[in-house]
Coordinates of C-alpha atoms and ligand atoms in Angstrom, one line a residue:
X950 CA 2.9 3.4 25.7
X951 CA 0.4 1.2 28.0
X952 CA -2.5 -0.7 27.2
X953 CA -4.1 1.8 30.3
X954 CA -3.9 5.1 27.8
X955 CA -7.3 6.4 27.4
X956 CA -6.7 7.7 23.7
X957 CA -10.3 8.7 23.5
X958 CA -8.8 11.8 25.7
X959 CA -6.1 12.7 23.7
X960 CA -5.9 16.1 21.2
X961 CA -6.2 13.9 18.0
X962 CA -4.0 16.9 16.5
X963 CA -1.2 17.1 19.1
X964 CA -1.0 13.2 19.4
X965 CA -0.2 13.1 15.5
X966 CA 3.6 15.2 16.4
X967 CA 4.4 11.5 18.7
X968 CA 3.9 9.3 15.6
X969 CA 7.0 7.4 15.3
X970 CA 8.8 8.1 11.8
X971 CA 12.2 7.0 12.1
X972 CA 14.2 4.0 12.3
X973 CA 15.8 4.7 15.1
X974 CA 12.1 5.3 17.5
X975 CA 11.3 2.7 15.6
X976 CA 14.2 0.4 17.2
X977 CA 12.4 0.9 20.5
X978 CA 9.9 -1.5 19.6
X979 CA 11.7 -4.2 18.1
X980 CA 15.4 -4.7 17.6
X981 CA 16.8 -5.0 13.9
X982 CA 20.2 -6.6 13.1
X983 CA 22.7 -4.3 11.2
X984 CA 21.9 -5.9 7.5
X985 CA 18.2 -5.1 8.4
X986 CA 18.5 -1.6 10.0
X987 CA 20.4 -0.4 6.5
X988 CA 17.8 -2.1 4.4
X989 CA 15.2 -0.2 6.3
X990 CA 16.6 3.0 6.0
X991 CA 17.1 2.3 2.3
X992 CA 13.2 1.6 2.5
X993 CA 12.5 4.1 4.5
X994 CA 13.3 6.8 2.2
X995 CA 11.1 5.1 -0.7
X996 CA 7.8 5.1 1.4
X997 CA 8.0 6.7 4.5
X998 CA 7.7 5.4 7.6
X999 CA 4.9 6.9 9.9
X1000 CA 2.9 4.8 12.8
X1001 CA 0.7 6.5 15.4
X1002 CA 1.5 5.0 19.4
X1003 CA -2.5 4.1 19.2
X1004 CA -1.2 1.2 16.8
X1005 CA 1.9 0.7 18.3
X1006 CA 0.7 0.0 21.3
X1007 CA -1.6 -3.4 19.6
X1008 CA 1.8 -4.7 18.1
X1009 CA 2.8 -7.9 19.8
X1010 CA 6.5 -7.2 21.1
X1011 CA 7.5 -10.6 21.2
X1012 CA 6.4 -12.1 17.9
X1013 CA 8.1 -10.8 14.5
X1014 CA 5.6 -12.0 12.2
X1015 CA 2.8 -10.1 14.4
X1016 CA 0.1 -9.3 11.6
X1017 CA -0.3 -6.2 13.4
X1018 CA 3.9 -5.6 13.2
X1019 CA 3.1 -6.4 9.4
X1020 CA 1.3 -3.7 8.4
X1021 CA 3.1 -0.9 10.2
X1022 CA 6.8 -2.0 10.0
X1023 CA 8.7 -1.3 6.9
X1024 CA 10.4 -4.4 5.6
X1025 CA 13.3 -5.1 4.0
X1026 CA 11.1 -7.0 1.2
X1027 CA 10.0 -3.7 -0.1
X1028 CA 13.3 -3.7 -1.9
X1029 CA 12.1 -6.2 -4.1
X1030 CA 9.9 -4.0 -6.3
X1031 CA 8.4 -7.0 -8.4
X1032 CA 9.7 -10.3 -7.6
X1033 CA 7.9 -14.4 -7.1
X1034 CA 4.8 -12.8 -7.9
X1035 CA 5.2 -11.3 -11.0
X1036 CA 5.3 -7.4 -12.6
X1037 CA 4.2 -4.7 -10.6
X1038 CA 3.2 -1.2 -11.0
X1039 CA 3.1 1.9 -9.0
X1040 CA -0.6 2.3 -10.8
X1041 CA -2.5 -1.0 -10.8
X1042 CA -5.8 0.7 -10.6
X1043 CA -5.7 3.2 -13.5
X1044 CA -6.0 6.1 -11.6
X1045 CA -4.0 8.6 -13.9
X1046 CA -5.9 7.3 -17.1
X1047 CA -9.1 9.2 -15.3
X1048 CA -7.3 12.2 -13.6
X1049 CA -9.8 14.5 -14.7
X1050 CA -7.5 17.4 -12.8
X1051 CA -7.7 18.9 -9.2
X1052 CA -8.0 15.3 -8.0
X1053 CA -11.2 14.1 -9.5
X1054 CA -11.0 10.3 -10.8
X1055 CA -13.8 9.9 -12.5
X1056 CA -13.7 6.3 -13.5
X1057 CA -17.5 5.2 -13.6
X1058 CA -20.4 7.5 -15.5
X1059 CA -22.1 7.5 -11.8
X1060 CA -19.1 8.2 -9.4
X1061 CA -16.3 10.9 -8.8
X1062 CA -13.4 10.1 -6.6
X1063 CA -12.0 12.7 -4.8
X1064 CA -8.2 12.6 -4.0
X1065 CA -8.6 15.3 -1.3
X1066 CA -4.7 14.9 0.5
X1067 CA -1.9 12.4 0.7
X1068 CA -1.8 12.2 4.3
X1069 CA -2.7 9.6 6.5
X1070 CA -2.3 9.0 10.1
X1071 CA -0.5 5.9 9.2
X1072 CA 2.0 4.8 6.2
X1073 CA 0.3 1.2 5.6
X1074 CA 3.0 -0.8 4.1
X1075 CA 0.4 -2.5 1.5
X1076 CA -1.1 0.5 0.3
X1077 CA -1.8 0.5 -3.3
X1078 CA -1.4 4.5 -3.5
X1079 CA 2.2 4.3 -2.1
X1080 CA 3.0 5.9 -4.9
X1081 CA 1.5 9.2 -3.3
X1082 CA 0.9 8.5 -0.2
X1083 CA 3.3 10.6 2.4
X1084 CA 4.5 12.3 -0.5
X1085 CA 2.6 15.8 -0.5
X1086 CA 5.2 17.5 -2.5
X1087 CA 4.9 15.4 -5.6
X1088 CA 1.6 16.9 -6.9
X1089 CA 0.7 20.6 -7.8
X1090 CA -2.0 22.0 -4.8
X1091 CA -5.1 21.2 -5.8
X1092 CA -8.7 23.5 -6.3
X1093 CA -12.2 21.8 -4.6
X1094 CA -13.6 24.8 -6.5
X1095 CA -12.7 23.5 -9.6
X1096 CA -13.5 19.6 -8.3
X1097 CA -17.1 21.1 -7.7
X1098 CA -17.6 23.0 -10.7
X1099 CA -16.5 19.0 -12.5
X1100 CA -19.3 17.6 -10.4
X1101 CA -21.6 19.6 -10.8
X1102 CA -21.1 19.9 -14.8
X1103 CA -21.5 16.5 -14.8
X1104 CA -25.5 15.1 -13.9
X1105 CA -24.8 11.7 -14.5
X1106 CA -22.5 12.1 -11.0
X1107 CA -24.8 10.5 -8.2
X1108 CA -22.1 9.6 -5.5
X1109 CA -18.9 11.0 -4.8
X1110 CA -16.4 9.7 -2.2
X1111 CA -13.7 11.8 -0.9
X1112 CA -10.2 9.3 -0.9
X1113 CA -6.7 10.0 -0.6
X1114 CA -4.4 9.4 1.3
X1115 CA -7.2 9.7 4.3
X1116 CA -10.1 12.5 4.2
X1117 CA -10.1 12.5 7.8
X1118 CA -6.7 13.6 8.8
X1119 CA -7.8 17.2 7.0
X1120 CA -8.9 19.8 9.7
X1121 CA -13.2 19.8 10.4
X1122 CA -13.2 23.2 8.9
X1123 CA -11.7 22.0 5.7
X1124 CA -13.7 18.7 5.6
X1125 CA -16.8 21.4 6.3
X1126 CA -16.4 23.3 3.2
X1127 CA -15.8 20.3 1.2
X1128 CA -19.1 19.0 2.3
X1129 CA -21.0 22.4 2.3
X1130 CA -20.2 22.1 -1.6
X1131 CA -21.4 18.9 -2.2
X1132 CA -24.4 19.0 -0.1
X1133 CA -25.8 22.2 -2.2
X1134 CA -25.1 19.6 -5.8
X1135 CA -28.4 18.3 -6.4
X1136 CA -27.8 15.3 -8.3
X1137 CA -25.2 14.1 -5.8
X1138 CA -27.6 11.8 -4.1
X1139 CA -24.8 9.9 -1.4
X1140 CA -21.2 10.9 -0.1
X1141 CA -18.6 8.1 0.8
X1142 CA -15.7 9.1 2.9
X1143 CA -12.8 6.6 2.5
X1144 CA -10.8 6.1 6.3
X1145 CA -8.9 4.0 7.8
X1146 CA -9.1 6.7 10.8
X1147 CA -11.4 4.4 12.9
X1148 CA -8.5 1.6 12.6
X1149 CA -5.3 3.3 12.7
X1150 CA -6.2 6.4 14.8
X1151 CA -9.6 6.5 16.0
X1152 CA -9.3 9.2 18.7
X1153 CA -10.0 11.6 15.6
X1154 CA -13.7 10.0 15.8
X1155 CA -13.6 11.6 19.5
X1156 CA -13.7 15.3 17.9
X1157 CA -16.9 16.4 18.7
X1158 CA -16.8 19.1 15.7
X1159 CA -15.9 16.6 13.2
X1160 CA -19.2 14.4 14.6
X1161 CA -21.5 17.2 14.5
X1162 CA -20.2 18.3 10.9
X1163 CA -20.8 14.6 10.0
X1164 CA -24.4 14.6 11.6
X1165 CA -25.4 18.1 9.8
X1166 CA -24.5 16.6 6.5
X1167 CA -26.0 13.2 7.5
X1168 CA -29.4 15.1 7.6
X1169 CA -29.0 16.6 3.8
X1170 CA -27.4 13.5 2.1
X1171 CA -27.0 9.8 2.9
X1172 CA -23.3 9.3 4.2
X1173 CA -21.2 6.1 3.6
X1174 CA -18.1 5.6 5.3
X1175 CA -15.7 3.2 3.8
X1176 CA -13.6 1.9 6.7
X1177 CA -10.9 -0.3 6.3
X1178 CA -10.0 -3.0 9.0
X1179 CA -7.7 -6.2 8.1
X1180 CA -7.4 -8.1 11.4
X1181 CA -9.6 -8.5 14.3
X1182 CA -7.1 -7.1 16.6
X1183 CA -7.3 -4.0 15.4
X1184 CA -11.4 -4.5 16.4
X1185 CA -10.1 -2.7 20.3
X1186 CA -12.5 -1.0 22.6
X1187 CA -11.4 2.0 21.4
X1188 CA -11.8 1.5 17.6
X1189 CA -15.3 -0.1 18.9
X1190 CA -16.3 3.2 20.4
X1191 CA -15.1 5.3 17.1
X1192 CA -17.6 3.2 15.3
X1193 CA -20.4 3.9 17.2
X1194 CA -19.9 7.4 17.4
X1195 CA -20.0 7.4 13.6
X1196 CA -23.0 5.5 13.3
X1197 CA -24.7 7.8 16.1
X1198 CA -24.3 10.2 13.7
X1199 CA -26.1 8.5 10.9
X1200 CA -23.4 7.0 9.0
X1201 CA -23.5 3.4 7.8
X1202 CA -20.1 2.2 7.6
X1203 CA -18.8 -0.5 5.3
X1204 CA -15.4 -2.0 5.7
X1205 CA -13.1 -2.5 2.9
X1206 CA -10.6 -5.3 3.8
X1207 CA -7.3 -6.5 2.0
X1208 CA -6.3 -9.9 1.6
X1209 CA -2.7 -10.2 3.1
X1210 CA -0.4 -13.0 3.2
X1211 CA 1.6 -12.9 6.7
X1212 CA -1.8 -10.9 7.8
X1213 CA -5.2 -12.2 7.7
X1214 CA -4.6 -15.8 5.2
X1215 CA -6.4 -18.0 6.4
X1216 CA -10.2 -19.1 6.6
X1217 CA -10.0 -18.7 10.5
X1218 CA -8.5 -14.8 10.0
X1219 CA -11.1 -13.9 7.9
X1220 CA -14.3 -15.5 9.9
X1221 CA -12.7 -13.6 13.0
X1222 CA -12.8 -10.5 11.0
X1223 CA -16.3 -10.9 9.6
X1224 CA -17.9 -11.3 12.7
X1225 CA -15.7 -9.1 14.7
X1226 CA -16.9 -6.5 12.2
X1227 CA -20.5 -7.5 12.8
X1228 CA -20.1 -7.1 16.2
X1229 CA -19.5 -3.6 16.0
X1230 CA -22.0 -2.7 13.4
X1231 CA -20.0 -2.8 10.5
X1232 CA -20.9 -4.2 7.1
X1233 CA -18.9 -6.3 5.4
X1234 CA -18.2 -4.7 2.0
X1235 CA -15.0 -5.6 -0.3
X1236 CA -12.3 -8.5 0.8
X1237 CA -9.6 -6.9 -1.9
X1238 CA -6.7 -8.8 -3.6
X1239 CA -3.7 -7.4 -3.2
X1240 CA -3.0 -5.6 -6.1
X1241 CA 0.6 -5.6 -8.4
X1242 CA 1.8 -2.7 -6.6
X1243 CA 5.5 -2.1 -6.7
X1244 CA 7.2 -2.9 -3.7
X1245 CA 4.4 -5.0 -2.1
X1246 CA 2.8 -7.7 -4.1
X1247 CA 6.1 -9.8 -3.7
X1248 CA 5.3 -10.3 0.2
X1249 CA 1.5 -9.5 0.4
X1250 CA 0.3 -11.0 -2.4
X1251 CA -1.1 -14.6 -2.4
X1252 CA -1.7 -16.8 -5.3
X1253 CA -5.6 -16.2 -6.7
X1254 CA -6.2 -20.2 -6.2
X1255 CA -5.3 -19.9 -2.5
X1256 CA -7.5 -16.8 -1.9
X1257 CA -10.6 -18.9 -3.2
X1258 CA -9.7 -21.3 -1.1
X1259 CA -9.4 -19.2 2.0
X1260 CA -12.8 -17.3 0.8
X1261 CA -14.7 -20.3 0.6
X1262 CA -13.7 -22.0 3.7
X1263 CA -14.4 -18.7 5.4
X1264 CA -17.9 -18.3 4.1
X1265 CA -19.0 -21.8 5.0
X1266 CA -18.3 -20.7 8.4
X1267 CA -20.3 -17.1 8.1
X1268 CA -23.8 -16.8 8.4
X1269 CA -25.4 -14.6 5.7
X1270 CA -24.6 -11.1 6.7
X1271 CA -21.0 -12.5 7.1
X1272 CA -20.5 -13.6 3.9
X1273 CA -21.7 -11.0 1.9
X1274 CA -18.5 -9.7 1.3
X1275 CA -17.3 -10.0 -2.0
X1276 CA -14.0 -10.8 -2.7
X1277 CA -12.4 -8.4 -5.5
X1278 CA -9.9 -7.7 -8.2
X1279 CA -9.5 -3.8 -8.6
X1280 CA -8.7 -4.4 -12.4
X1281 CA -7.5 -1.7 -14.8
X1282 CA -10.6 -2.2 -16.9
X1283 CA -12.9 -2.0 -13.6
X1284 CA -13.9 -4.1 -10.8
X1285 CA -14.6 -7.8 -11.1
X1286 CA -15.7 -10.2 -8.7
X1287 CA -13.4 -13.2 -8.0
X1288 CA -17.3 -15.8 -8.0
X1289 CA -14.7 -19.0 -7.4
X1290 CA -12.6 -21.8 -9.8
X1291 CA -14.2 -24.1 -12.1
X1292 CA -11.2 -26.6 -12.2
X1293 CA -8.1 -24.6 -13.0
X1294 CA -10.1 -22.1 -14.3
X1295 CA -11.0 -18.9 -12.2
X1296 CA -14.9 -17.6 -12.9
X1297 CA -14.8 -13.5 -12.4
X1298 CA -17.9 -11.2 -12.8
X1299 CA -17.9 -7.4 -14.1
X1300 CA -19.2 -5.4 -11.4
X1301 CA -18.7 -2.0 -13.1
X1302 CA -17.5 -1.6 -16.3
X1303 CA -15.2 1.8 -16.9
X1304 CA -16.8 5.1 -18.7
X1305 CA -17.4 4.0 -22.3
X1306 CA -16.9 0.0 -21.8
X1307 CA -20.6 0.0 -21.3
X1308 CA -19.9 -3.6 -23.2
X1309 CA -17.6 -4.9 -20.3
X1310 CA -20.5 -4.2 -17.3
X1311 CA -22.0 -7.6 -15.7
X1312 CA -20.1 -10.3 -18.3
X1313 CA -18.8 -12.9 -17.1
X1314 CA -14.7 -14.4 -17.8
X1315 CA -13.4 -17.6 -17.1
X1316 CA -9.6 -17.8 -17.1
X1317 CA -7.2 -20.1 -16.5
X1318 CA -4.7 -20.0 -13.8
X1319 CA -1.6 -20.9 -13.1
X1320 CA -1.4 -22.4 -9.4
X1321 CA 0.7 -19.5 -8.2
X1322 CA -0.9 -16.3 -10.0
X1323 CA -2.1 -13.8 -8.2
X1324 CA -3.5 -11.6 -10.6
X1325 CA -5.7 -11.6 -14.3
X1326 CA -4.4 -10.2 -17.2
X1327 CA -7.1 -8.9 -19.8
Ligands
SF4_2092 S1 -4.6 4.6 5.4 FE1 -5.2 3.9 3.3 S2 -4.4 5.4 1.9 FE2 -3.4 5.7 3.9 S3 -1.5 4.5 3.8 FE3 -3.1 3.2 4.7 S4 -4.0 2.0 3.0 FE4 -2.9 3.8 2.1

């Protein structure tokens, strides 16, 4: 595939069947020794591989370590399900502790999370729900019914954001009933929609249903959507003109980045990001750590100390709307902002405490790091 392909034309629904999914179609855009190519297919079958020819075709052919490459390719490192780094999980965020059934996680008094499918357009290799992701046939079918009837039993629910996998890879009719439910909730105030659609696969922004849905809700409740660009390559013309479509249609969109080592580590990455983001309209939101997930915080993960550093070169180089990304732990017990280091001691504030750890909201911890940990135990 060519840099000419307008992908904007494309049926976002037929283009899907020429993602590549094997190693073999795989070994068209880069060549593998024979130790490799066996690791891969060992990895292969663990998290499956699956990259649109949108992405594909911003990989750099010639470089191996492309950041782009990173994040697409499986690696033979995903055999090393803990590793350098330390312990992992395949559930650093706590999501089964608040399965509340038929895919609500309600972690916070004021917010439901809706895991609405397990598909995505593209198999990220530093996903932190690799654990379900591409795996639709590990989890019974699920009711939105019932995840309604939750919500609405449940007043102290203002916001709800529909997750996954990705949201957007469901068909408009089935994204229109989940959002003709919510809509009629009265004490839902705002919906977020969690996609990485406008990075990975943005020609499904060029559906004019999905746009018009988006718009009719826009004009009963406020709509978020919670985007999630890494790299300022993947800022392309294309992506650009996914963006705008969205916010023509009254959504504000907020990107949720990852720090990843091999990706986007180091202060110039991340100013490139920042304002690349700005360029296009997009807020700066969440810069993520890369959480203990099995199978990927041995080669994403970078040590806490270093992140700080990389955070706070990069935000002397933002101007204000730049830099007000925070930069995040996704802790067990909630989220916590990573504020800096106070000698070998890293300062973290409780930005939401879980349901019932009304205690835990807004204090403050200072702990003492090791120079490479990359994660808080509390
Ligand atoms: S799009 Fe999001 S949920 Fe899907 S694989 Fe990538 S990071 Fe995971």
């Amino acid at each position: 595939m060519n840099g000419e392909t307008d992908w904007s034309r494309l049926d976002w629904k037929k283009e899907l069947a020429n993602n590549v999914v094997t190693i073999d179609q795989l070994k068209e855009y880069a060549s593998f020794g024979p130790d490799e190519e066996m690791a891969l297919r060992e990895v292969a079958h663990v998290h499956p591989v699956n990259v649109p020819r949108y992405y594909l075709s911003l990989i750099d052919r010639t470089n191996p370590d492309d950041p782009i490459r990173r994040m697409c390719f499986p690696s033979a490192e995903e055999l090393v399900v803990a590793g350098a780094m330390g312990e992992t999980t395949a559930d650093p965020y706590g999501d089964d502790k608040h399965d509340k059934g038929n895919g609500v996680l309600h972690k916070y008094d004021y917010t439901a999370l809706l895991v609405v499918t397990e598909c995505c357009a593209m198999y990220c290799r530093h996903c932190f729900r690799r654990r379900m992701v591409g795996k639709p046939d590990g989890h019974p079918p699920r009711d939105f019914a019932g995840a309604l009837r939750y919500i609405a039993a449940h007043p102290e629910i203002n916001n709800v954001i529909l997750s996954g996998g990705d949201p957007l890879m469901l068909s408009t009719a089935a994204l229109r009933t989940m959002l003709t439910g919510l809509a009629a909730i009265e004490h839902v105030d705002f919906v977020r929609i969690g996609s990485r659609t406008p990075v990975t696969y943005p020609l499904r922004l060029f559906d004019d249903g999905l746009i018009d849905l988006l718009r009719e809700f826009g004009e009963r409740k406020a709509l978020y959507i919670a985007t999630h660009f890494n790299h300022v390559r993947e800022i392309t013309p294309t992506a650009t003109e996914a963006i705008r479509r969205l916010r023509l249609c009254g959504a504000t969109v907020n990107n949720q980045a990852v720090l990843l080592r091999g990706v986007n580590d180091t202060a110039e990455d991340i100013v490139a990001l920042m304002n690349g983001l700005l360029g296009i309209g997009v807020n700066p939101y969440y810069l993520y750590q890369c959480m203990p997930v099995s199978r990927v915080r041995h080669h994403f993960q970078i040590p806490l100390k270093q992140g700080v550093d990389i955070v706070d070169a990069a935000r002397a180089r933002l101007n204000g709307y730049g830099k007000r990304f925070k930069y995040i732990i996704g802790h067990d017990v909630g989220k916590l902002e990573i504020c800096g280091m106070v000698g070998d001691n890293i300062v973290l504030k409780q930005l939401h405490a879980r349901s019932g750890h009304d205690d835990q909201a807004s204090r403050i911890i200072m702990q003492q790091l090791d120079d490479n940990a990359g994660w808080v135990t509390l």
